[in-house]
């Protein structure tokens, strides 16, 4: 595919993600309440932080080293499998931690619903972190059209999952289940696409273990910057959650989204 075609796909993906990012808050506010949106936004803020911890910068190592070794099938597969094996362990660890801190965070915020939402979203941390590595692998292999299509799929699955929850008549405190639902479906699609790259023999090889250490070292140096970038966009919600109630967070978040859209 030409660079121009890939660029158009990625611009379309960015446009769709932006529109859906605006639409989901209004869907939650319309079908549920501003209080539910306040809970959702706090859960989402914590979810993003732990998802970046789960990715641990391994996705950045994958995009770099896959691009450098794309010409050699054997080495490319070793780079890929070592990164995905490491990502599996880190994603599982931080998903479990996220689930474990749900109740304490809910108690600190005096909001049991936030604690429940964090536990509901915890499996999504695992899928999100794994998906991030798979998506960046597409980027590293210069599969830009596929990268854009899977990104579009990620952002269309979220409102779809929300609509299913609404039609099923579930309580507003269960809205956070949209994260593991959407990311889980995306994970299945990405794994199917990469099915020819997966190899158990490559995963357990000596060279794969060496590459896993290399990925870990690269990620250790890189992930802090991404955590700070995400915290910078969510720190207001996190602090408001500590000092105010869920409804106030919901009103503020809705106003902030409208202000950002206007700008």
One Martini backbone bead per residue (centre of mass of N, CA, C, O) as a GRO file, in nm:
protein
  263
    1UNK     BB    1   0.098   0.034   0.020
    2UNK     BB    2   0.078   0.352   0.013
    3UNK     BB    3   0.149   0.627   0.200
    4UNK     BB    4  -0.115   0.778   0.134
    5UNK     BB    5  -0.311   0.550   0.215
    6UNK     BB    6  -0.212   0.517   0.508
    7UNK     BB    7  -0.268   0.808   0.593
    8UNK     BB    8  -0.576   0.802   0.551
    9UNK     BB    9  -0.635   0.578   0.752
   10UNK     BB   10  -0.512   0.729   1.003
   11UNK     BB   11  -0.693   0.978   0.990
   12UNK     BB   12  -0.957   0.825   1.019
   13UNK     BB   13  -0.891   0.698   1.291
   14UNK     BB   14  -0.861   0.967   1.445
   15UNK     BB   15  -1.145   1.075   1.392
   16UNK     BB   16  -1.306   0.842   1.519
   17UNK     BB   17  -1.178   0.854   1.803
   18UNK     BB   18  -1.270   1.146   1.862
   19UNK     BB   19  -1.578   1.107   1.833
   20UNK     BB   20  -1.602   0.878   2.043
   21UNK     BB   21  -1.474   1.037   2.280
   22UNK     BB   22  -1.729   1.229   2.280
   23UNK     BB   23  -1.973   1.019   2.286
   24UNK     BB   24  -1.953   0.843   2.545
   25UNK     BB   25  -2.021   1.051   2.770
   26UNK     BB   26  -2.310   1.110   2.655
   27UNK     BB   27  -2.417   0.826   2.677
   28UNK     BB   28  -2.384   0.797   2.982
   29UNK     BB   29  -2.547   1.052   3.062
   30UNK     BB   30  -2.813   0.965   2.919
   31UNK     BB   31  -2.853   0.656   3.026
   32UNK     BB   32  -2.776   0.761   3.308
   33UNK     BB   33  -2.540   0.965   3.471
   34UNK     BB   34  -2.322   1.189   3.610
   35UNK     BB   35  -2.226   0.996   3.829
   36UNK     BB   36  -2.142   0.765   3.644
   37UNK     BB   37  -1.936   0.936   3.487
   38UNK     BB   38  -1.756   0.997   3.729
   39UNK     BB   39  -1.678   0.706   3.781
   40UNK     BB   40  -1.572   0.636   3.501
   41UNK     BB   41  -1.342   0.854   3.490
   42UNK     BB   42  -1.184   0.743   3.731
   43UNK     BB   43  -1.139   0.460   3.626
   44UNK     BB   44  -0.998   0.549   3.362
   45UNK     BB   45  -0.754   0.685   3.489
   46UNK     BB   46  -0.645   0.428   3.629
   47UNK     BB   47  -0.643   0.245   3.378
   48UNK     BB   48  -0.429   0.397   3.215
   49UNK     BB   49  -0.196   0.371   3.413
   50UNK     BB   50  -0.194   0.052   3.432
   51UNK     BB   51  -0.163   0.002   3.128
   52UNK     BB   52   0.119   0.131   3.106
   53UNK     BB   53   0.250  -0.055   3.308
   54UNK     BB   54   0.191  -0.316   3.149
   55UNK     BB   55   0.354  -0.233   2.895
   56UNK     BB   56   0.645  -0.106   2.988
   57UNK     BB   57   0.768  -0.027   2.689
   58UNK     BB   58   0.765  -0.279   2.497
   59UNK     BB   59   0.633  -0.146   2.245
   60UNK     BB   60   0.885   0.031   2.180
   61UNK     BB   61   1.081  -0.201   2.133
   62UNK     BB   62   0.925  -0.341   1.905
   63UNK     BB   63   0.917  -0.112   1.694
   64UNK     BB   64   1.224  -0.092   1.667
   65UNK     BB   65   1.326  -0.401   1.628
   66UNK     BB   66   1.140  -0.479   1.394
   67UNK     BB   67   1.240  -0.268   1.193
   68UNK     BB   68   1.544  -0.374   1.202
   69UNK     BB   69   1.435  -0.708   1.150
   70UNK     BB   70   1.241  -0.755   0.894
   71UNK     BB   71   1.440  -0.919   0.690
   72UNK     BB   72   1.441  -1.146   0.927
   73UNK     BB   73   1.244  -1.395   1.019
   74UNK     BB   74   1.379  -1.524   1.269
   75UNK     BB   75   1.444  -1.261   1.425
   76UNK     BB   76   1.163  -1.138   1.422
   77UNK     BB   77   1.027  -1.368   1.583
   78UNK     BB   78   1.202  -1.335   1.837
   79UNK     BB   79   1.128  -1.046   1.902
   80UNK     BB   80   0.824  -1.092   1.922
   81UNK     BB   81   0.803  -1.330   2.130
   82UNK     BB   82   0.962  -1.197   2.361
   83UNK     BB   83   0.771  -0.952   2.391
   84UNK     BB   84   0.504  -1.112   2.441
   85UNK     BB   85   0.595  -1.275   2.685
   86UNK     BB   86   0.658  -1.030   2.863
   87UNK     BB   87   0.381  -0.893   2.837
   88UNK     BB   88   0.215  -1.112   2.969
   89UNK     BB   89   0.340  -1.090   3.255
   90UNK     BB   90   0.298  -0.781   3.302
   91UNK     BB   91  -0.007  -0.768   3.248
   92UNK     BB   92  -0.090  -0.968   3.468
   93UNK     BB   93   0.030  -0.820   3.710
   94UNK     BB   94  -0.123  -0.536   3.674
   95UNK     BB   95  -0.407  -0.652   3.674
   96UNK     BB   96  -0.392  -0.769   3.962
   97UNK     BB   97  -0.324  -0.503   4.104
   98UNK     BB   98  -0.573  -0.347   4.013
   99UNK     BB   99  -0.774  -0.531   4.155
  100UNK     BB  100  -0.648  -0.501   4.447
  101UNK     BB  101  -0.687  -0.166   4.458
  102UNK     BB  102  -0.989  -0.107   4.440
  103UNK     BB  103  -1.091  -0.094   4.734
  104UNK     BB  104  -0.887   0.117   4.849
  105UNK     BB  105  -0.962   0.342   4.652
  106UNK     BB  106  -1.263   0.355   4.721
  107UNK     BB  107  -1.211   0.431   5.020
  108UNK     BB  108  -1.048   0.696   4.970
  109UNK     BB  109  -1.303   0.815   4.787
  110UNK     BB  110  -1.582   0.728   4.899
  111UNK     BB  111  -1.625   0.495   4.647
  112UNK     BB  112  -1.747   0.192   4.574
  113UNK     BB  113  -1.788   0.220   4.263
  114UNK     BB  114  -1.491   0.259   4.190
  115UNK     BB  115  -1.390  -0.008   4.303
  116UNK     BB  116  -1.571  -0.182   4.124
  117UNK     BB  117  -1.476  -0.070   3.848
  118UNK     BB  118  -1.183  -0.160   3.872
  119UNK     BB  119  -1.241  -0.462   3.888
  120UNK     BB  120  -1.398  -0.473   3.615
  121UNK     BB  121  -1.136  -0.350   3.444
  122UNK     BB  122  -0.881  -0.534   3.494
  123UNK     BB  123  -0.879  -0.720   3.239
  124UNK     BB  124  -0.830  -0.480   3.044
  125UNK     BB  125  -0.531  -0.438   3.110
  126UNK     BB  126  -0.429  -0.689   2.978
  127UNK     BB  127  -0.539  -0.641   2.690
  128UNK     BB  128  -0.427  -0.357   2.641
  129UNK     BB  129  -0.123  -0.424   2.671
  130UNK     BB  130  -0.114  -0.639   2.450
  131UNK     BB  131  -0.232  -0.464   2.220
  132UNK     BB  132  -0.008  -0.254   2.215
  133UNK     BB  133   0.211  -0.452   2.117
  134UNK     BB  134   0.064  -0.545   1.859
  135UNK     BB  135   0.028  -0.267   1.727
  136UNK     BB  136   0.335  -0.189   1.728
  137UNK     BB  137   0.414  -0.423   1.547
  138UNK     BB  138   0.275  -0.320   1.297
  139UNK     BB  139   0.442  -0.065   1.281
  140UNK     BB  140   0.728  -0.203   1.268
  141UNK     BB  141   0.619  -0.363   0.990
  142UNK     BB  142   0.460  -0.146   0.810
  143UNK     BB  143   0.137  -0.194   0.891
  144UNK     BB  144  -0.059   0.073   0.860
  145UNK     BB  145  -0.338  -0.018   0.777
  146UNK     BB  146  -0.379  -0.227   1.002
  147UNK     BB  147  -0.337  -0.034   1.232
  148UNK     BB  148  -0.580   0.152   1.167
  149UNK     BB  149  -0.803  -0.066   1.173
  150UNK     BB  150  -0.758  -0.159   1.469
  151UNK     BB  151  -0.805   0.118   1.592
  152UNK     BB  152  -1.094   0.147   1.495
  153UNK     BB  153  -1.197  -0.104   1.636
  154UNK     BB  154  -1.145  -0.016   1.925
  155UNK     BB  155  -1.341   0.247   1.910
  156UNK     BB  156  -1.604   0.079   1.823
  157UNK     BB  157  -1.627  -0.130   2.059
  158UNK     BB  158  -1.701   0.051   2.296
  159UNK     BB  159  -1.989   0.154   2.214
  160UNK     BB  160  -2.095  -0.127   2.163
  161UNK     BB  161  -2.064  -0.230   2.455
  162UNK     BB  162  -2.243  -0.011   2.577
  163UNK     BB  163  -2.504  -0.083   2.425
  164UNK     BB  164  -2.530  -0.365   2.541
  165UNK     BB  165  -2.557  -0.275   2.836
  166UNK     BB  166  -2.807  -0.101   2.797
  167UNK     BB  167  -2.995  -0.322   2.665
  168UNK     BB  168  -2.952  -0.514   2.927
  169UNK     BB  169  -2.994  -0.328   3.191
  170UNK     BB  170  -2.754  -0.240   3.341
  171UNK     BB  171  -2.585  -0.112   3.577
  172UNK     BB  172  -2.382   0.166   3.599
  173UNK     BB  173  -2.142   0.015   3.759
  174UNK     BB  174  -2.090  -0.173   3.479
  175UNK     BB  175  -1.950   0.002   3.253
  176UNK     BB  176  -1.643  -0.102   3.281
  177UNK     BB  177  -1.689  -0.368   3.105
  178UNK     BB  178  -1.609  -0.243   2.828
  179UNK     BB  179  -1.305  -0.288   2.835
  180UNK     BB  180  -1.273  -0.603   2.827
  181UNK     BB  181  -1.461  -0.641   2.586
  182UNK     BB  182  -1.315  -0.473   2.368
  183UNK     BB  183  -1.019  -0.579   2.413
  184UNK     BB  184  -1.082  -0.878   2.376
  185UNK     BB  185  -1.173  -0.869   2.080
  186UNK     BB  186  -0.914  -0.740   1.974
  187UNK     BB  187  -0.722  -0.964   2.063
  188UNK     BB  188  -0.835  -1.185   1.884
  189UNK     BB  189  -0.777  -1.040   1.614
  190UNK     BB  190  -0.467  -1.008   1.651
  191UNK     BB  191  -0.391  -1.302   1.696
  192UNK     BB  192  -0.496  -1.400   1.426
  193UNK     BB  193  -0.311  -1.223   1.250
  194UNK     BB  194  -0.037  -1.346   1.414
  195UNK     BB  195  -0.041  -1.663   1.399
  196UNK     BB  196   0.238  -1.708   1.226
  197UNK     BB  197   0.433  -1.584   1.463
  198UNK     BB  198   0.371  -1.804   1.652
  199UNK     BB  199   0.614  -1.970   1.887
  200UNK     BB  200   0.720  -2.184   2.124
  201UNK     BB  201   1.015  -2.243   2.046
  202UNK     BB  202   1.100  -1.946   2.038
  203UNK     BB  203   1.015  -1.860   2.327
  204UNK     BB  204   1.224  -2.090   2.473
  205UNK     BB  205   1.468  -1.970   2.377
  206UNK     BB  206   1.766  -1.822   2.435
  207UNK     BB  207   1.731  -1.571   2.250
  208UNK     BB  208   1.456  -1.487   2.374
  209UNK     BB  209   1.560  -1.426   2.661
  210UNK     BB  210   1.756  -1.204   2.574
  211UNK     BB  211   1.538  -1.023   2.445
  212UNK     BB  212   1.366  -0.982   2.697
  213UNK     BB  213   1.584  -0.820   2.850
  214UNK     BB  214   1.600  -0.599   2.639
  215UNK     BB  215   1.310  -0.505   2.656
  216UNK     BB  216   1.310  -0.438   2.957
  217UNK     BB  217   1.533  -0.221   2.949
  218UNK     BB  218   1.393  -0.035   2.749
  219UNK     BB  219   1.126   0.004   2.907
  220UNK     BB  220   1.251   0.118   3.171
  221UNK     BB  221   1.350   0.385   3.020
  222UNK     BB  222   1.052   0.468   2.876
  223UNK     BB  223   0.777   0.453   3.054
  224UNK     BB  224   0.774   0.710   3.234
  225UNK     BB  225   0.691   0.918   3.017
  226UNK     BB  226   0.408   0.792   2.960
  227UNK     BB  227   0.293   0.819   3.240
  228UNK     BB  228   0.317   1.130   3.259
  229UNK     BB  229   0.138   1.195   3.016
  230UNK     BB  230  -0.121   1.061   3.132
  231UNK     BB  231  -0.130   1.214   3.402
  232UNK     BB  232  -0.160   1.500   3.278
  233UNK     BB  233  -0.465   1.425   3.167
  234UNK     BB  234  -0.571   1.298   3.480
  235UNK     BB  235  -0.505   1.459   3.747
  236UNK     BB  236  -0.771   1.612   3.795
  237UNK     BB  237  -0.952   1.366   3.845
  238UNK     BB  238  -0.793   1.237   4.077
  239UNK     BB  239  -0.816   1.481   4.273
  240UNK     BB  240  -1.123   1.518   4.273
  241UNK     BB  241  -1.184   1.238   4.392
  242UNK     BB  242  -1.058   1.307   4.678
  243UNK     BB  243  -1.232   1.601   4.728
  244UNK     BB  244  -1.489   1.477   4.596
  245UNK     BB  245  -1.752   1.372   4.417
  246UNK     BB  246  -1.888   1.205   4.154
  247UNK     BB  247  -2.062   1.437   4.042
  248UNK     BB  248  -1.843   1.653   4.020
  249UNK     BB  249  -1.666   1.496   3.826
  250UNK     BB  250  -1.879   1.476   3.601
  251UNK     BB  251  -1.921   1.777   3.548
  252UNK     BB  252  -1.627   1.848   3.492
  253UNK     BB  253  -1.574   1.646   3.259
  254UNK     BB  254  -1.787   1.753   3.066
  255UNK     BB  255  -1.673   2.043   3.049
  256UNK     BB  256  -1.388   1.963   2.950
  257UNK     BB  257  -1.475   1.830   2.686
  258UNK     BB  258  -1.611   2.079   2.562
  259UNK     BB  259  -1.358   2.260   2.572
  260UNK     BB  260  -1.175   2.081   2.395
  261UNK     BB  261  -1.362   2.081   2.146
  262UNK     BB  262  -1.358   2.393   2.102
  263UNK     BB  263  -1.031   2.392   2.065
   0.00000   0.00000   0.00000
